[in-house]
mmCIF file of C-alpha atoms in Angstrom:
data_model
loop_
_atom_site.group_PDB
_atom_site.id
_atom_site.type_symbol
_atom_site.label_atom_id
_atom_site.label_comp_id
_atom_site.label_asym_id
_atom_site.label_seq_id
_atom_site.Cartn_x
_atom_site.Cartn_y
_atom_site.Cartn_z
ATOM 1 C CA UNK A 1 13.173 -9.533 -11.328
ATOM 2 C CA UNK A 2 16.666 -8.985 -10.114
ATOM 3 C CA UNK A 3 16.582 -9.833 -5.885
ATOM 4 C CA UNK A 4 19.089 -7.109 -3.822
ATOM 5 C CA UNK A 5 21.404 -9.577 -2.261
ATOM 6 C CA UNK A 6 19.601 -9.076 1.414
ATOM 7 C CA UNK A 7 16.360 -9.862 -0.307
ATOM 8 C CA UNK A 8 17.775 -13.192 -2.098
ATOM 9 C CA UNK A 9 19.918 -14.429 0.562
ATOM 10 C CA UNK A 10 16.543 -13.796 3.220
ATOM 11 C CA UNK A 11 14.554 -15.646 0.076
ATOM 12 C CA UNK A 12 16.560 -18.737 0.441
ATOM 13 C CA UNK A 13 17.050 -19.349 3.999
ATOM 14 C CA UNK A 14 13.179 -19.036 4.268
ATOM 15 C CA UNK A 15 13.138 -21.432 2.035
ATOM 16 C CA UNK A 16 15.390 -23.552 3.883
ATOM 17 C CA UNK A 17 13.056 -22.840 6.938
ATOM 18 C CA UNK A 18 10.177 -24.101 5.862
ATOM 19 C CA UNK A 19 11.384 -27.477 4.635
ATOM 20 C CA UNK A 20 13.138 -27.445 8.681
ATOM 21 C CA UNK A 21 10.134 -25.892 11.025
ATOM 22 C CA UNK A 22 10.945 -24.357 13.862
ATOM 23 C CA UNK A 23 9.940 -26.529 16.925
ATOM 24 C CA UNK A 24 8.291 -23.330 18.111
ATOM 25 C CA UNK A 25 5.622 -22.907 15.774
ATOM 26 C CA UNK A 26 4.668 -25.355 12.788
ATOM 27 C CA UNK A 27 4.844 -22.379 10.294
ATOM 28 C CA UNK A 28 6.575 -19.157 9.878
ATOM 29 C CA UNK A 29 5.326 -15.904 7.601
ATOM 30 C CA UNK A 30 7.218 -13.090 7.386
ATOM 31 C CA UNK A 31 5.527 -9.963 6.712
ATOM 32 C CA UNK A 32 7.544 -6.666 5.156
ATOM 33 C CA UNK A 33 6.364 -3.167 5.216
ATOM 34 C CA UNK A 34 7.693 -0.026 3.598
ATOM 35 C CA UNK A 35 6.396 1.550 6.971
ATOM 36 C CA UNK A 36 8.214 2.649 9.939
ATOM 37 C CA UNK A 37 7.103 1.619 12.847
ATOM 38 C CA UNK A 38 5.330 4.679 14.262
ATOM 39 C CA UNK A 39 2.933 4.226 11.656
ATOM 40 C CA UNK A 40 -0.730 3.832 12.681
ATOM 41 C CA UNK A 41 -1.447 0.890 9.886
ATOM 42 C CA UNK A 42 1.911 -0.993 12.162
ATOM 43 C CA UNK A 43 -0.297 -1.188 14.578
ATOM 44 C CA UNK A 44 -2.643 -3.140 12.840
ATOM 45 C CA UNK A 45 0.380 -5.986 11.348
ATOM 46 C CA UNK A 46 1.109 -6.000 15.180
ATOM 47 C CA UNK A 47 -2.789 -7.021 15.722
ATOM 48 C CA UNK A 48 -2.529 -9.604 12.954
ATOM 49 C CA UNK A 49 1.093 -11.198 14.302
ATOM 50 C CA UNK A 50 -0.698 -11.524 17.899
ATOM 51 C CA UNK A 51 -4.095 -12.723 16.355
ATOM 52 C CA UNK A 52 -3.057 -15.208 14.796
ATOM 53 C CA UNK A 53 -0.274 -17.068 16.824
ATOM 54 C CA UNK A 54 -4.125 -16.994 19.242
ATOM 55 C CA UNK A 55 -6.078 -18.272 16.726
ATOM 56 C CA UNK A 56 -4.111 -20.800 15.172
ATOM 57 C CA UNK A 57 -2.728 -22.250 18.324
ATOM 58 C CA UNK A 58 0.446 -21.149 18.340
ATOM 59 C CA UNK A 59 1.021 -23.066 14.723
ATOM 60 C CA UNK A 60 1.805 -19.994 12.546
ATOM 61 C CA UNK A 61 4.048 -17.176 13.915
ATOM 62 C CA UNK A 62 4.568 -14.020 12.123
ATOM 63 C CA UNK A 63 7.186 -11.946 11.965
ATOM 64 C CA UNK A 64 7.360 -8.302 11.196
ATOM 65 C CA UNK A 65 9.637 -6.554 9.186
ATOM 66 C CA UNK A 66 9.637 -2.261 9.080
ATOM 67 C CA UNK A 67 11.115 0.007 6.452
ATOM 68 C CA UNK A 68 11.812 -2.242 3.843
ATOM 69 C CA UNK A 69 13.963 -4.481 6.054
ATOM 70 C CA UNK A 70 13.465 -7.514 3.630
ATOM 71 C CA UNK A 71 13.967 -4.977 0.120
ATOM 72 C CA UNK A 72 11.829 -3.353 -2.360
ATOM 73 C CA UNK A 73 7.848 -5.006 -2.405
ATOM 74 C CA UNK A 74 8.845 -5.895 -5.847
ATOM 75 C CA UNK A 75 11.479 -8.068 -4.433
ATOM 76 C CA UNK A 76 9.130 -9.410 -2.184
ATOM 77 C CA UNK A 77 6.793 -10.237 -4.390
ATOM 78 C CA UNK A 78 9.399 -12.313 -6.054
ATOM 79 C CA UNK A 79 10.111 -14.402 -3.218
ATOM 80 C CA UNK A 80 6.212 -15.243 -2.544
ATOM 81 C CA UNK A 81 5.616 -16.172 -6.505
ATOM 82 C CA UNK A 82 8.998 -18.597 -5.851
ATOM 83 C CA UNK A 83 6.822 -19.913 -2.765
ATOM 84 C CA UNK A 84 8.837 -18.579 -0.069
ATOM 85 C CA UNK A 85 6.494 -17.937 3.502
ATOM 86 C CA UNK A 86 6.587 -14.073 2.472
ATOM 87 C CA UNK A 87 4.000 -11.520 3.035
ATOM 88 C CA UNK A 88 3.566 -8.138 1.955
ATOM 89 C CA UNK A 89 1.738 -4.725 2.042
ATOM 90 C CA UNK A 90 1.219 -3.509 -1.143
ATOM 91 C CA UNK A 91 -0.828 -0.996 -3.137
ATOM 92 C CA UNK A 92 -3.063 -2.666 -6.302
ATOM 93 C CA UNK A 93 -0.546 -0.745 -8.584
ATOM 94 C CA UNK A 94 2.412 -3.235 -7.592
ATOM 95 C CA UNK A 95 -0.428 -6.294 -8.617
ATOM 96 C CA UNK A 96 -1.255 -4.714 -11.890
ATOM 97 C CA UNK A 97 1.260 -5.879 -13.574
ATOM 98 C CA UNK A 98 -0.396 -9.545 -12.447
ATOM 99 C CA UNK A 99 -3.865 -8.806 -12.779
ATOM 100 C CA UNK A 100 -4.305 -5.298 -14.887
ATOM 101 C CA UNK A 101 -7.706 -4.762 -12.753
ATOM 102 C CA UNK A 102 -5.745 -3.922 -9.304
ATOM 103 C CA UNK A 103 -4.243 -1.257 -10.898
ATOM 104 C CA UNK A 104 -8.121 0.742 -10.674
ATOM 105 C CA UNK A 105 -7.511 0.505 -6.767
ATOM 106 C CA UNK A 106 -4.727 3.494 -7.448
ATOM 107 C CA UNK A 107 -6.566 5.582 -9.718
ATOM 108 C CA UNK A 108 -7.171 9.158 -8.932
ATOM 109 C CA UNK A 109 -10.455 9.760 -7.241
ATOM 110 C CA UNK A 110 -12.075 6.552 -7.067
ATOM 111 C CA UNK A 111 -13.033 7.149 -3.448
ATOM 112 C CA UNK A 112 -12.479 9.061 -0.441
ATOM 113 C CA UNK A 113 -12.134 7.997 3.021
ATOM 114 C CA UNK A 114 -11.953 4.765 4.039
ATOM 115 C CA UNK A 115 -15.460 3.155 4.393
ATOM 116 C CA UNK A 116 -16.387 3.335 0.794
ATOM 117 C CA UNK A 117 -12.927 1.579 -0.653
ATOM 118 C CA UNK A 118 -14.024 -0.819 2.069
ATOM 119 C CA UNK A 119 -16.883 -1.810 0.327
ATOM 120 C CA UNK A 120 -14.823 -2.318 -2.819
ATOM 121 C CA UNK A 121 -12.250 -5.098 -1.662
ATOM 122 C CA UNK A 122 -14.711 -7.040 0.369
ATOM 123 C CA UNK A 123 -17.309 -7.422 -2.495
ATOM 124 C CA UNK A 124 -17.661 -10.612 -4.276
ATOM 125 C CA UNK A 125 -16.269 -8.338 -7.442
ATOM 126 C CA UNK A 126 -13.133 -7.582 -5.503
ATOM 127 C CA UNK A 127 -13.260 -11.616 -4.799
ATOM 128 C CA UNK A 128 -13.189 -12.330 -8.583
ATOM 129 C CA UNK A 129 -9.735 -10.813 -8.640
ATOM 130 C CA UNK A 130 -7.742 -12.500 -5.861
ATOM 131 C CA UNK A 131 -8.842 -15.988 -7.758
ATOM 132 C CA UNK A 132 -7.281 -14.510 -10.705
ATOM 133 C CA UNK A 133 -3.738 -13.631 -9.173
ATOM 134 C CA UNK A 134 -3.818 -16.749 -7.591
ATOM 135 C CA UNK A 135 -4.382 -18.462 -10.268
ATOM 136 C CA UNK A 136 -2.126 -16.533 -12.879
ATOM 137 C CA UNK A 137 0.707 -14.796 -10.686
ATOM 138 C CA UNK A 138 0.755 -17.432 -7.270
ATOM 139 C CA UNK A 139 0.292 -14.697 -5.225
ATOM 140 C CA UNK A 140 -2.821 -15.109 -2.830
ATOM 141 C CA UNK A 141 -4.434 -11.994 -1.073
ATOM 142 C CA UNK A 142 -4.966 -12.230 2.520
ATOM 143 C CA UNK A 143 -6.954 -8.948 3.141
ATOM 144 C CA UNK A 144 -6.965 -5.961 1.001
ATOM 145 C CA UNK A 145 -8.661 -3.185 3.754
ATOM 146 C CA UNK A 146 -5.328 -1.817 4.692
ATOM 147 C CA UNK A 147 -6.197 1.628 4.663
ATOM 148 C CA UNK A 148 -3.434 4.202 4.346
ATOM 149 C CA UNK A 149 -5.126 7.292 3.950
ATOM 150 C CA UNK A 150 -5.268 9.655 0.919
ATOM 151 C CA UNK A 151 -2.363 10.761 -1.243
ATOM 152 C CA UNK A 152 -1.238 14.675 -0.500
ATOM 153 C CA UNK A 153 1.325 16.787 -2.264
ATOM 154 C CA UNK A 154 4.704 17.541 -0.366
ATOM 155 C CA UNK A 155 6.860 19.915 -2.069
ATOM 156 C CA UNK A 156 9.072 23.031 -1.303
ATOM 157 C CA UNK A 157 6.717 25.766 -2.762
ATOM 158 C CA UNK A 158 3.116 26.382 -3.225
ATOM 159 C CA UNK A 159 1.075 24.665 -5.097
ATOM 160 C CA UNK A 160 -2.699 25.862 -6.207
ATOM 161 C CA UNK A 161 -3.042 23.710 -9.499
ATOM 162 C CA UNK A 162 -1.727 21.196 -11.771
ATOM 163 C CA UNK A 163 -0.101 24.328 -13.545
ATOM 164 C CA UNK A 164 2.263 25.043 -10.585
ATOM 165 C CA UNK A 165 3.636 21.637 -10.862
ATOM 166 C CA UNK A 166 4.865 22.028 -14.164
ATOM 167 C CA UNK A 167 8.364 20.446 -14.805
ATOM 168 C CA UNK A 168 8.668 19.408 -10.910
ATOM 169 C CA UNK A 169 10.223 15.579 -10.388
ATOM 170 C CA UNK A 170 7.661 14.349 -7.991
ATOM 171 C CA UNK A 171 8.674 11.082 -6.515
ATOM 172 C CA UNK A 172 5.833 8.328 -6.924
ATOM 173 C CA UNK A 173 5.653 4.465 -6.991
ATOM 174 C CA UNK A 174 6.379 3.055 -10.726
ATOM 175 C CA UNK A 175 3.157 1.532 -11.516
ATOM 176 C CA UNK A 176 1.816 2.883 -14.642
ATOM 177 C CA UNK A 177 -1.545 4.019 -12.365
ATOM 178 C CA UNK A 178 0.514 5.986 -10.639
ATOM 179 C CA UNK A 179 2.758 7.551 -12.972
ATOM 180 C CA UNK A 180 0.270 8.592 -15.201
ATOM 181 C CA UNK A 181 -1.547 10.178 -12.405
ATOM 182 C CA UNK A 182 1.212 12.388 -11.411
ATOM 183 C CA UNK A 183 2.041 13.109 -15.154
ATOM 184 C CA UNK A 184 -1.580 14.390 -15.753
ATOM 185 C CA UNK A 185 -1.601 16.592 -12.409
ATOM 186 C CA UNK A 186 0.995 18.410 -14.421
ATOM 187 C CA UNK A 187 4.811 16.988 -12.711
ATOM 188 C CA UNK A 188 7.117 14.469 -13.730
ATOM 189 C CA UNK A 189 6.892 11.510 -12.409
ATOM 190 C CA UNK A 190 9.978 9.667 -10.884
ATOM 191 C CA UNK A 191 9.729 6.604 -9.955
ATOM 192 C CA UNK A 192 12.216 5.423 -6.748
ATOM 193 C CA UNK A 193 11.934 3.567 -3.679
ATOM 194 C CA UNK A 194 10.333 5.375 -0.787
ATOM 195 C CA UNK A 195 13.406 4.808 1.901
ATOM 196 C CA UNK A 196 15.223 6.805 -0.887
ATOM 197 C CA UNK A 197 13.173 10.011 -1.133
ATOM 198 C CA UNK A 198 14.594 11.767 2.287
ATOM 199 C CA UNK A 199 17.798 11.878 0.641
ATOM 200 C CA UNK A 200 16.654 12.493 -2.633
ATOM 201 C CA UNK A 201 14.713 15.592 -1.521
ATOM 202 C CA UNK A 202 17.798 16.546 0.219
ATOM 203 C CA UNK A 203 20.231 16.273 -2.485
ATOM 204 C CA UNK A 204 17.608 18.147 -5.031
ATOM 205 C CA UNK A 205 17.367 14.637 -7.444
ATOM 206 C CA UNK A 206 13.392 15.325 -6.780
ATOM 207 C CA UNK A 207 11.350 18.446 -5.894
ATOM 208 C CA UNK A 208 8.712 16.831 -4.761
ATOM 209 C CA UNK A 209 6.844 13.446 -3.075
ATOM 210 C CA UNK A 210 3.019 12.438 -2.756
ATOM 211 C CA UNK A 211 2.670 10.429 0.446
ATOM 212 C CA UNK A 212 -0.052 9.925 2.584
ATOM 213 C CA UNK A 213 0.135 11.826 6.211
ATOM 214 C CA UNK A 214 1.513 8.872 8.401
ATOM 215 C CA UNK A 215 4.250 7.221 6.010
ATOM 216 C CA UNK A 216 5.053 11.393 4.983
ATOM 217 C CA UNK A 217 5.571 11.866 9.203
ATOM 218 C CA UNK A 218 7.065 8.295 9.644
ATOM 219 C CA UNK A 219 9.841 9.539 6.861
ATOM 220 C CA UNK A 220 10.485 12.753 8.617
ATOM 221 C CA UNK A 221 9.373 14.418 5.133
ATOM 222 C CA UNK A 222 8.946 17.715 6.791
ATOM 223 C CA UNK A 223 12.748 17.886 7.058
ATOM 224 C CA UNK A 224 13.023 17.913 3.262
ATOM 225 C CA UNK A 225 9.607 20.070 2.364
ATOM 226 C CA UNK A 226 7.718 23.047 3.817
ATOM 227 C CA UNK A 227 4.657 22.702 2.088
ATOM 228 C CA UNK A 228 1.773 20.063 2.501
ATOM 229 C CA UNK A 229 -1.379 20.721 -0.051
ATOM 230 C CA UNK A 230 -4.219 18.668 0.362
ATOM 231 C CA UNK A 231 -5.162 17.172 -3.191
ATOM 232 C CA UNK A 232 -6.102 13.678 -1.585
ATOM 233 C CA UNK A 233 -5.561 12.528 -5.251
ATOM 234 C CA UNK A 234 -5.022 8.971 -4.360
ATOM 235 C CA UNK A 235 -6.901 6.749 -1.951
ATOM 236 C CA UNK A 236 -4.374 4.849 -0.588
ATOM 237 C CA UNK A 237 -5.508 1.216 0.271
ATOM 238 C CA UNK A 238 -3.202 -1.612 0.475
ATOM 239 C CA UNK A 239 -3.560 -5.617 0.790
ATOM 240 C CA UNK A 240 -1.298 -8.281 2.880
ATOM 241 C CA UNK A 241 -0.091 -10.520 -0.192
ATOM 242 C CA UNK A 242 1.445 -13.381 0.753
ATOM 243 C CA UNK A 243 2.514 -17.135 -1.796
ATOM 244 C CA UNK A 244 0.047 -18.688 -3.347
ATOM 245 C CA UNK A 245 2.135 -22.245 -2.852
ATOM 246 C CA UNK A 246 2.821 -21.341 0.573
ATOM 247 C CA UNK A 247 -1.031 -20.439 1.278
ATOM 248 C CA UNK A 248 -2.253 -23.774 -0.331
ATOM 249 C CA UNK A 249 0.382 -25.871 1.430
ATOM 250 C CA UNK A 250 -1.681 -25.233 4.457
ATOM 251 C CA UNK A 251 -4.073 -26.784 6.367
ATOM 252 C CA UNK A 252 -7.731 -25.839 5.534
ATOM 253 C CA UNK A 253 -8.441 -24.027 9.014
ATOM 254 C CA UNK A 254 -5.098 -22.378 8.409
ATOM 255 C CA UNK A 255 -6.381 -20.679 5.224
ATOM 256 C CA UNK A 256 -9.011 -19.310 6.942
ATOM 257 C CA UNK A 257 -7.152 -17.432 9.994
ATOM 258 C CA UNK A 258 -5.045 -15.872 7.939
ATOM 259 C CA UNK A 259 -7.751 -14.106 6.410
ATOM 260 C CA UNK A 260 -10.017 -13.999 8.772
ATOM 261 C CA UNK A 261 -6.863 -12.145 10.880
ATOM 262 C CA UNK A 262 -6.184 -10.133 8.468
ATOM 263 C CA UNK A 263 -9.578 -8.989 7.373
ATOM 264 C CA UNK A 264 -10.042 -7.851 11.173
ATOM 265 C CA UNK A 265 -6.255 -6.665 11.425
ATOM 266 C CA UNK A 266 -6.798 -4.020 8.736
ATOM 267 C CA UNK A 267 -10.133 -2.676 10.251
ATOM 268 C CA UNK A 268 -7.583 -1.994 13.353
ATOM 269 C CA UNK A 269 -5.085 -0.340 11.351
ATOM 270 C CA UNK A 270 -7.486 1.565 8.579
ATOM 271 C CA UNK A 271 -9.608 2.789 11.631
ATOM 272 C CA UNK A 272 -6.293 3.730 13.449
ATOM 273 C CA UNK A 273 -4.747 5.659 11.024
ATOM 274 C CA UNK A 274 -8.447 7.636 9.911
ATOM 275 C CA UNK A 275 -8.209 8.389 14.045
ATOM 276 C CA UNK A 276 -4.669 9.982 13.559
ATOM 277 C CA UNK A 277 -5.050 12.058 10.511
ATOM 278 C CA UNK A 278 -5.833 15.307 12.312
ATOM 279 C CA UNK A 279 -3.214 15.077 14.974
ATOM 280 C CA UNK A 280 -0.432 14.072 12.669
ATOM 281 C CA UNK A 281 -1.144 17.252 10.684
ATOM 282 C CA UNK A 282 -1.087 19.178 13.568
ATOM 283 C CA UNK A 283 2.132 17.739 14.447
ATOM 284 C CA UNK A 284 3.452 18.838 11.121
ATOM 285 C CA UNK A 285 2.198 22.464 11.660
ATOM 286 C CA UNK A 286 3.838 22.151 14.922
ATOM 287 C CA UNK A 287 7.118 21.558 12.509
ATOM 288 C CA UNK A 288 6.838 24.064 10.203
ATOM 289 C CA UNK A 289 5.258 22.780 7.850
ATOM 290 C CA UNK A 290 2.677 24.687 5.782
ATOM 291 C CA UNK A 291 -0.480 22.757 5.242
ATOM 292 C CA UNK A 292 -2.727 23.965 2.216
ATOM 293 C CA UNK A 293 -6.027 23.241 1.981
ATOM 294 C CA UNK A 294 -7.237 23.744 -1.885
ATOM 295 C CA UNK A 295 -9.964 23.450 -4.280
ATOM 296 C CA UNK A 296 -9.601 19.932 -5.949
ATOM 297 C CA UNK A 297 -11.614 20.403 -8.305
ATOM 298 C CA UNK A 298 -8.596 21.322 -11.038
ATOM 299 C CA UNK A 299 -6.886 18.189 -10.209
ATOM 300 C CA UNK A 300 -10.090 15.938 -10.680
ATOM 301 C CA UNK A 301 -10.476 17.458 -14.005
ATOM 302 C CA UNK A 302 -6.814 16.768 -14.935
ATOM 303 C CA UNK A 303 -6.814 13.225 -13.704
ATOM 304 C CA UNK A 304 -9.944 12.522 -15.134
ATOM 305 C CA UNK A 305 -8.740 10.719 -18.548
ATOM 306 C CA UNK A 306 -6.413 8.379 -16.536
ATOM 307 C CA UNK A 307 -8.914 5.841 -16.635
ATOM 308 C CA UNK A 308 -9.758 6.047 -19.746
ATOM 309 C CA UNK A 309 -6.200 5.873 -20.858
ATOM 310 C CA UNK A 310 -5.663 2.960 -18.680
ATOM 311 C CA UNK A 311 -8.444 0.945 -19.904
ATOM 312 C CA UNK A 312 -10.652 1.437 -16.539
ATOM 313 C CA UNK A 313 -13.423 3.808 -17.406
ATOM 314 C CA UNK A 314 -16.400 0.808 -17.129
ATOM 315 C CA UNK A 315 -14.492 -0.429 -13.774
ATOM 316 C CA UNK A 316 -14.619 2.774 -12.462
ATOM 317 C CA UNK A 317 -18.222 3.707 -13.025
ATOM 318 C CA UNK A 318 -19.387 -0.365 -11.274
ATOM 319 C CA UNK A 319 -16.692 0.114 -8.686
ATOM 320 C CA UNK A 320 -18.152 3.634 -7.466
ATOM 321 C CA UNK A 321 -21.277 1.975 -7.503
ATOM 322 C CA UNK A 322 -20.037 -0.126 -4.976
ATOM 323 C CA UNK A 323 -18.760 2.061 -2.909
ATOM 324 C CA UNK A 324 -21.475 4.315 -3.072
ATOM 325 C CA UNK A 325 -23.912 1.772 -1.860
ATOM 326 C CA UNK A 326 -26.119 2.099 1.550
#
């Protein structure tokens, strides 16, 4: 994958970091988000930089980087497989193309709210899969609870059904989970990066975005749409994915804060952002914005073949299970 020169240039003095520690801390990971600041789930990297530099004894310090500041995740991902001290947040979609099963974590409708997707990445199941990207991609998962909140519709007219959406460029992430997702709710999917759909709405290249509430306020969306409608297609949860070289190049009791930090890190940030939902659509009433609540049931019946299409119908029914359970 091709690096944006920021990205490559950041790639290879990390690089040159690591081999040179700082005298300040032993080792350095540097963590990029898509995310502004003012998101709830920041909150929660903030948690996990401050956690661990406790935990470890000052010998890891982690550094934060908002809205993209290091490039696209993709690029990111790059640098970690290369085994640069990179970490990311990143949907399963992104992974897919490493491991096809995280791509099931971004189907429509798997599961709603937060506690039951929960269940899903901390089960031995969920386990299986980290193992394999490790072993096949280099990438190593340090938590996977990053709750974002479910996936809404904003766009510049009403929308009741998938019918409305017909021949609308929605803006979504380029995973195949996701475009097929957006195809079957009846728009066409266009794939861009997120810091590029403000002025893409403004300029008219896309009608439309599905975002979750805090990135869609973070992004000032409601300057470039009017209308929010509730589908909640996608529950959005994310992991911290960092190098698998990197990772293993650690001590043993280094291994385990960082995922023992960041298991506990995204409990701060999912449980933060599921405690902001209401007031940040209140907020965006406050705006102007229209907020639509709708039946769903259309869209679940339109989404409902993704799966199947994406080879994930037997995942889906033993993942539900899972989050279903007591």
């Amino acid at each position: 994958m091709k690096f944006t020169p920021l990205a490559a240039a950041f790639a290879a003095g990390l690089i040159i970091s690591y081999a040179a520690p700082a005298l300040s801390a032993d080792y350095t990971l540097s963590v990029n988000t898509a995310l502004a600041t003012s998101d709830p789930l920041y909150k929660g990297l903030e948690a996990f930089r401050d956690n661990v530099a406790t935990a470890s004894n000052g010998a890891i310090e982690v550094k934060l980087f908002p809205n993209s500041q290091l490039g696209p995740d993709e690029d990111v991902l790059e640098q970690a497989r290369a085994g640069a001290p990179v970490a990311v947040v990143v949907d399963g979609g992104r992974l897919a193309a490493f491991v096809n099963e995280f791509g099931v974590l971004g189907a429509p409708y798997l599961a709603s709210g937060y506690d039951g997707i929960r269940k899903v990445v901390v089960s031995d199941k969920f386990e299986e899969w980290v193992k394999k990207l490790h072993d096949t991609s280099g990438h190593q998962v340090l938590s996977f609870n990053w709750w974002q909140g479910e996936r809404h519709l904003w766009t510049k007219m009403p929308v009741h059904t998938p019918a409305d959406l017909a021949g609308v460029r929605m803006r979504t992430p380029g995973a195949p989970v996701w475009t097929e997702t957006v195809s079957a709710m009846g728009a066409v999917p266009t794939p861009m990066a997120f810091a590029e759909v403000y002025s893409a709405l403004e300029q008219n290249v896309i009608d439309a975005v599905e975002a979750q509430l805090p990135a869609g306020q973070g992004a000032n969306l409601d300057e470039v749409t009017s209308v929010l409608t509730k589908t909640g297609h996608i529950n959005l949860i994310t992991g911290l994915v960092t190098s698998g070289p990197w990772f293993d190049s650690l001590p043993a009791e280094l291994q385990k804060v960082l995922r023992d930090e960041a298991l506990k890190a995204g409990d701060i940030a999912s449980y933060g952002t599921q405690d902001a939902l209401a007031q940040i659509e209140a907020d965006l009433v406050a705006a102007g914005m229209t907020v639509n609540e709708i039946d769903v049931t259309p869209f679940k019946e339109a989404t409902a073949g993704v799966y199947d299409k994406l080879g994930y119908g037997a995942l889906r029914d033993e993942l539900q299970a899972i989050a279903n359970a007591p």
